[in-house]
PDB file of C-alpha atoms in Angstrom:
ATOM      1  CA  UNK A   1       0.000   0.000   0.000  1.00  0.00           C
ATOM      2  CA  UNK A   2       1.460   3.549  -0.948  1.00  0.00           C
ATOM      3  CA  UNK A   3       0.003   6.684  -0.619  1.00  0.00           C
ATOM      4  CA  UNK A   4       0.581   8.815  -4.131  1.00  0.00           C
ATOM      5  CA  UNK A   5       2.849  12.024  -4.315  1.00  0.00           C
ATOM      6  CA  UNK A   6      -0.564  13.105  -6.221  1.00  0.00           C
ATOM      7  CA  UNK A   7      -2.590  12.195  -3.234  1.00  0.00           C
ATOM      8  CA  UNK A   8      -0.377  13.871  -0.347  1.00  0.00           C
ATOM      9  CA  UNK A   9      -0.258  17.306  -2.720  1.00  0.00           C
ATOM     10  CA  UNK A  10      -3.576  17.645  -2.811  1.00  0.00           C
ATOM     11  CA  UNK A  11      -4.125  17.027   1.169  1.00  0.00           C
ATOM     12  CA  UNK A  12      -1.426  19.366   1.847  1.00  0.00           C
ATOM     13  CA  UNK A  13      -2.900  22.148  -0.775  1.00  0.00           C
ATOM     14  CA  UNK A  14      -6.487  21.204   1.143  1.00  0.00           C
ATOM     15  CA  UNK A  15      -5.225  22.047   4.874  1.00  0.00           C
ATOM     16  CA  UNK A  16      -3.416  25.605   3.632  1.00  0.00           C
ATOM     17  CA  UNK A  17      -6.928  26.307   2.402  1.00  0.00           C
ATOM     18  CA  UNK A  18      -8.873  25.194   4.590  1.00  0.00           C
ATOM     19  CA  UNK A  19      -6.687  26.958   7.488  1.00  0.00           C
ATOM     20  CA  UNK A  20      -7.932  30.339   5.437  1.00  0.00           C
ATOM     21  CA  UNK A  21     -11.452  32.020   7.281  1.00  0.00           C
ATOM     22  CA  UNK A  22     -14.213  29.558   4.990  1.00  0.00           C
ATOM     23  CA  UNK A  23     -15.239  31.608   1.992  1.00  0.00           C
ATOM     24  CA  UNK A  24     -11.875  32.798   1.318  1.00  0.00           C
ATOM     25  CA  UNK A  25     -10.438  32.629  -2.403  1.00  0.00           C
ATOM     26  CA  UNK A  26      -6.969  31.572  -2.830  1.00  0.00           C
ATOM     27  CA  UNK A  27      -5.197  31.226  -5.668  1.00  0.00           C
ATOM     28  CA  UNK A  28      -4.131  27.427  -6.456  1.00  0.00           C
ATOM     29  CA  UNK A  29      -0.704  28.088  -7.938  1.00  0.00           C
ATOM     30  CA  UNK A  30      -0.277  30.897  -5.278  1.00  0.00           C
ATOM     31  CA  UNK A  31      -0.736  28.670  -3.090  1.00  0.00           C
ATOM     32  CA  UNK A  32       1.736  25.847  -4.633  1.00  0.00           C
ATOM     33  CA  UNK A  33       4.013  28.270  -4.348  1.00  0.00           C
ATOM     34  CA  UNK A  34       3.821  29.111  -0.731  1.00  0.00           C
ATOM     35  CA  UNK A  35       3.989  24.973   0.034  1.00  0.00           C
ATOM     36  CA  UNK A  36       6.845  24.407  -2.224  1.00  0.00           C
ATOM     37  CA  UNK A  37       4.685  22.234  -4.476  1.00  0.00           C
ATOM     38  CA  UNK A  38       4.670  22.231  -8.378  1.00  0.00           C
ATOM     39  CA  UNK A  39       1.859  25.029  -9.554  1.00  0.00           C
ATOM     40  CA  UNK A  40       0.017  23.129 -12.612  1.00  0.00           C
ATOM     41  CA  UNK A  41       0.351  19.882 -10.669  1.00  0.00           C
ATOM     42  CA  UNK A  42      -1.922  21.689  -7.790  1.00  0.00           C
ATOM     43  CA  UNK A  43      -3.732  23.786 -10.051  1.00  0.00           C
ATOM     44  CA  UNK A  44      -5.133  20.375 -11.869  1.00  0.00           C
ATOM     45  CA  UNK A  45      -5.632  18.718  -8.856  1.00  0.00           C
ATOM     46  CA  UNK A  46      -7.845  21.505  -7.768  1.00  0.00           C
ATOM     47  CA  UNK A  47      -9.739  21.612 -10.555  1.00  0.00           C
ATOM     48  CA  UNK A  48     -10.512  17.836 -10.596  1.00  0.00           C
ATOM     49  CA  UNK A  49     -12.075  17.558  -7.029  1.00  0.00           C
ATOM     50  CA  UNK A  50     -13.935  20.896  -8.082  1.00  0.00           C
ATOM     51  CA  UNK A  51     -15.430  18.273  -9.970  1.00  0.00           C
ATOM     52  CA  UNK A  52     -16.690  16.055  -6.930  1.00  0.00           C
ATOM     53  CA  UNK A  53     -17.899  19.310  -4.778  1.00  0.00           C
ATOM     54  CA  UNK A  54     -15.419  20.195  -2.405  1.00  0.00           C
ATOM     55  CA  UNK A  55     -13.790  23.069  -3.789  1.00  0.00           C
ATOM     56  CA  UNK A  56     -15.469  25.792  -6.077  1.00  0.00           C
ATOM     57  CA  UNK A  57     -12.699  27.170  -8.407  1.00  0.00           C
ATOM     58  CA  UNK A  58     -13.396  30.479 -10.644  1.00  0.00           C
ATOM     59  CA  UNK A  59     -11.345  31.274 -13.626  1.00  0.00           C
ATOM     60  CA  UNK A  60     -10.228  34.821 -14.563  1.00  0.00           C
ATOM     61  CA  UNK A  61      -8.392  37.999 -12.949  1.00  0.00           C
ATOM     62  CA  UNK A  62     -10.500  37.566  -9.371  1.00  0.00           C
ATOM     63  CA  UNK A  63     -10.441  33.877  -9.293  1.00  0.00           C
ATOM     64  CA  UNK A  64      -9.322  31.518  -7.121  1.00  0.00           C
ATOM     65  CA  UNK A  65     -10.823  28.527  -4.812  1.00  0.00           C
ATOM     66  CA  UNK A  66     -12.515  28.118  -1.930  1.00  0.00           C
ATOM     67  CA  UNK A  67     -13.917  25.409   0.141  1.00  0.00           C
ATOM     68  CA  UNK A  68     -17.548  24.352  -0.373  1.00  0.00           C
ATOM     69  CA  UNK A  69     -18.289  23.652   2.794  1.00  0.00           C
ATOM     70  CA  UNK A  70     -16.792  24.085   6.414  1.00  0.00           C
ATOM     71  CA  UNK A  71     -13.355  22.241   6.770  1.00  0.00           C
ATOM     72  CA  UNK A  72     -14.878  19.832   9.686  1.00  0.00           C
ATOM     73  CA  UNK A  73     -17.547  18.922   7.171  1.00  0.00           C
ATOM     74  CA  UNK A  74     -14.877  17.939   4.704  1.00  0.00           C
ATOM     75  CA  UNK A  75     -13.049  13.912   5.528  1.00  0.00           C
ATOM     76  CA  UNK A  76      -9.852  12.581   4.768  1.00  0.00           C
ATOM     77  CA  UNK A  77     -11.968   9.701   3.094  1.00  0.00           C
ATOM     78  CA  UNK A  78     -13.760  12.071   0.360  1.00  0.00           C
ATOM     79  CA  UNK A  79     -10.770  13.388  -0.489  1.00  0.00           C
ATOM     80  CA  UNK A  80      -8.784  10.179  -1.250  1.00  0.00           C
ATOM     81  CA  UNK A  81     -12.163   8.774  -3.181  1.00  0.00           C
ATOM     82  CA  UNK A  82     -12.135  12.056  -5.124  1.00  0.00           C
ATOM     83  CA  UNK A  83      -8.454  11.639  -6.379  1.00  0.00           C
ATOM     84  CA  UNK A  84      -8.441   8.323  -6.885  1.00  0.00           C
ATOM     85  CA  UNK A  85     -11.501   6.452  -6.143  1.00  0.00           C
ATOM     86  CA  UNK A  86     -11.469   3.793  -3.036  1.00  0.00           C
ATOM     87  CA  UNK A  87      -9.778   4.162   0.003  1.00  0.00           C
ATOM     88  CA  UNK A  88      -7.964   0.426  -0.794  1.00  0.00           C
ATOM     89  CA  UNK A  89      -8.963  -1.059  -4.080  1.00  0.00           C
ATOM     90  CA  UNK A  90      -8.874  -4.740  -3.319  1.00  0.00           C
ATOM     91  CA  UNK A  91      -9.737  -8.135  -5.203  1.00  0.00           C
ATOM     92  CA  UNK A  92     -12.908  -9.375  -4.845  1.00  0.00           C
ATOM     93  CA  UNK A  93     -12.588 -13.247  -5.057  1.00  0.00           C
ATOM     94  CA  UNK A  94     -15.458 -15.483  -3.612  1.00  0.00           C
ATOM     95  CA  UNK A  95     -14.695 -18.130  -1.100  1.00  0.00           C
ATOM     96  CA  UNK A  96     -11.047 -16.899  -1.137  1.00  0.00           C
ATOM     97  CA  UNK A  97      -9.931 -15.986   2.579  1.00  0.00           C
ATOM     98  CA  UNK A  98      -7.276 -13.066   1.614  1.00  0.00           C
ATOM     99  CA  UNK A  99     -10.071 -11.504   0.121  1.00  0.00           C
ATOM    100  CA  UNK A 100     -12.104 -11.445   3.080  1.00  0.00           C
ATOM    101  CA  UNK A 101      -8.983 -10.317   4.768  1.00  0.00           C
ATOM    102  CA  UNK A 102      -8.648  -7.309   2.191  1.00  0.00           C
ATOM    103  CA  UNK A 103     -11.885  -6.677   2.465  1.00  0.00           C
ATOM    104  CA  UNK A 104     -11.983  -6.188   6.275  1.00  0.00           C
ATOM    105  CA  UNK A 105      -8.910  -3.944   5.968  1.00  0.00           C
ATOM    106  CA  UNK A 106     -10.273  -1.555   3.620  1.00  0.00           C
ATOM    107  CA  UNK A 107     -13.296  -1.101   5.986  1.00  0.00           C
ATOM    108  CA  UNK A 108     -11.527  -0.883   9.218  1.00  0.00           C
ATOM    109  CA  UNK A 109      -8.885   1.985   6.742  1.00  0.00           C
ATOM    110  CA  UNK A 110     -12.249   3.643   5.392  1.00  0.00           C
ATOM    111  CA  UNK A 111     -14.024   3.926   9.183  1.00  0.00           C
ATOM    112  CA  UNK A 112     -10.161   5.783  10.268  1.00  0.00           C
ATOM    113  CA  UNK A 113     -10.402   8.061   7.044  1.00  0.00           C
ATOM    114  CA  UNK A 114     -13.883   8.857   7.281  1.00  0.00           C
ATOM    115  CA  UNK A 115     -13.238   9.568  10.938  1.00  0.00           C
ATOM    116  CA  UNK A 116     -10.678  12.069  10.218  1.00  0.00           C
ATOM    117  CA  UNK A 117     -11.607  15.839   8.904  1.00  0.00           C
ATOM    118  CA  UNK A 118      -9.765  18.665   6.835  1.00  0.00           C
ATOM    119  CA  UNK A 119     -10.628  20.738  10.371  1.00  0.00           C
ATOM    120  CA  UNK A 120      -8.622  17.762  12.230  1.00  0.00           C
ATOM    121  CA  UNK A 121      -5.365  18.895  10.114  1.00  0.00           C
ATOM    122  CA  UNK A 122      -5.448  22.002  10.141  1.00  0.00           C
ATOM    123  CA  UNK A 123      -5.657  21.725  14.143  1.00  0.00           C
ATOM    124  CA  UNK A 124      -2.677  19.163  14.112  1.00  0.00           C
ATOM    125  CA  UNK A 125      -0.585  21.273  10.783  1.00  0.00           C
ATOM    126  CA  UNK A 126      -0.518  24.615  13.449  1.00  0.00           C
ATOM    127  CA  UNK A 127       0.616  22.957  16.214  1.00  0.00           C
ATOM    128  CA  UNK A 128       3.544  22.056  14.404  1.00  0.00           C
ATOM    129  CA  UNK A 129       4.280  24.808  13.021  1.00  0.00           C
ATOM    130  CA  UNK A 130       4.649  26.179  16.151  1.00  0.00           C
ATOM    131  CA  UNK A 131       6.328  23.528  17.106  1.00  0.00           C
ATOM    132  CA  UNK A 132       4.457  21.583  19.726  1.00  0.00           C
ATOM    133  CA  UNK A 133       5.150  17.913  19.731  1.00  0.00           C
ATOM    134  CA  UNK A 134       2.664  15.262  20.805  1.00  0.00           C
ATOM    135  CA  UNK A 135       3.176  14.141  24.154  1.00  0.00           C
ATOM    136  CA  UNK A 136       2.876  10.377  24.562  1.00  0.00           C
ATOM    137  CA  UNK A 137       2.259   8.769  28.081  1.00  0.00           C
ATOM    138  CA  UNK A 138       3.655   5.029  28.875  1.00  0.00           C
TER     139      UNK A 138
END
């Protein structure tokens, strides 16, 4: 299992939006710029989930993007299935235990996606930017 460079772009291009006040129109390759990431690479990736309703993208000298709806409305697991369909794409073989197994995974990995929100990492991306580290307990 591997997550795509395409994939992790677009999540990271989603929580520097989605840490802008909701409504707010950013440029896409503005915004590549300011995250290091190629501009026509995020610029088409915006444009495609456009297509599946979570961004709104305008063309033209006062375009830009902006969330469709609030950032906690918005999971990890749309996103993924907007860029490149299931969570886990797995065989479908009857009687076959590995693809009960598979199957079972890729619910138990779409229940932890779904569970997770665009709010969640924006939350998480500014606390490390300012540098706070989780604290884990033993």
């Amino acid at each position: 299992m591997r997550v795509s460079q395409r994939l992790d772009y677009t999540v990271r291009g989603l929580v520097a939006l989605a840490a802008e006040p909701l409504g707010t129109t950013v440029v896409a390759g503005d915004l590549a710029d300011t995250l290091g990431l190629p501009r026509r690479f995020l610029e088409q990736q915006f444009t495609a989930i456009a297509k599946r309703g979570i961004l709104s993208c305008q063309r033209g000298a006062n375009g830009g993007c902006t969330l469709t709806r609030p950032a906690s409305e918005i999971t990890v697991g749309e996103i993924i299935r907007a860029i490149q369909g299931q969570v886990l794409d797995v065989p479908h073989v009857t009687g076959a235990v590995s693809s009960e197994m598979w199957s079972r995974i890729a619910g138990d990995l779409d229940a932890i996606v779904d569970g997770i929100t665009l709010a969640d990492l924006v939350l998480r991306q500014a606390e490390i930017d300012r540098g706070v580290s989780p604290m884990y307990y033993i």
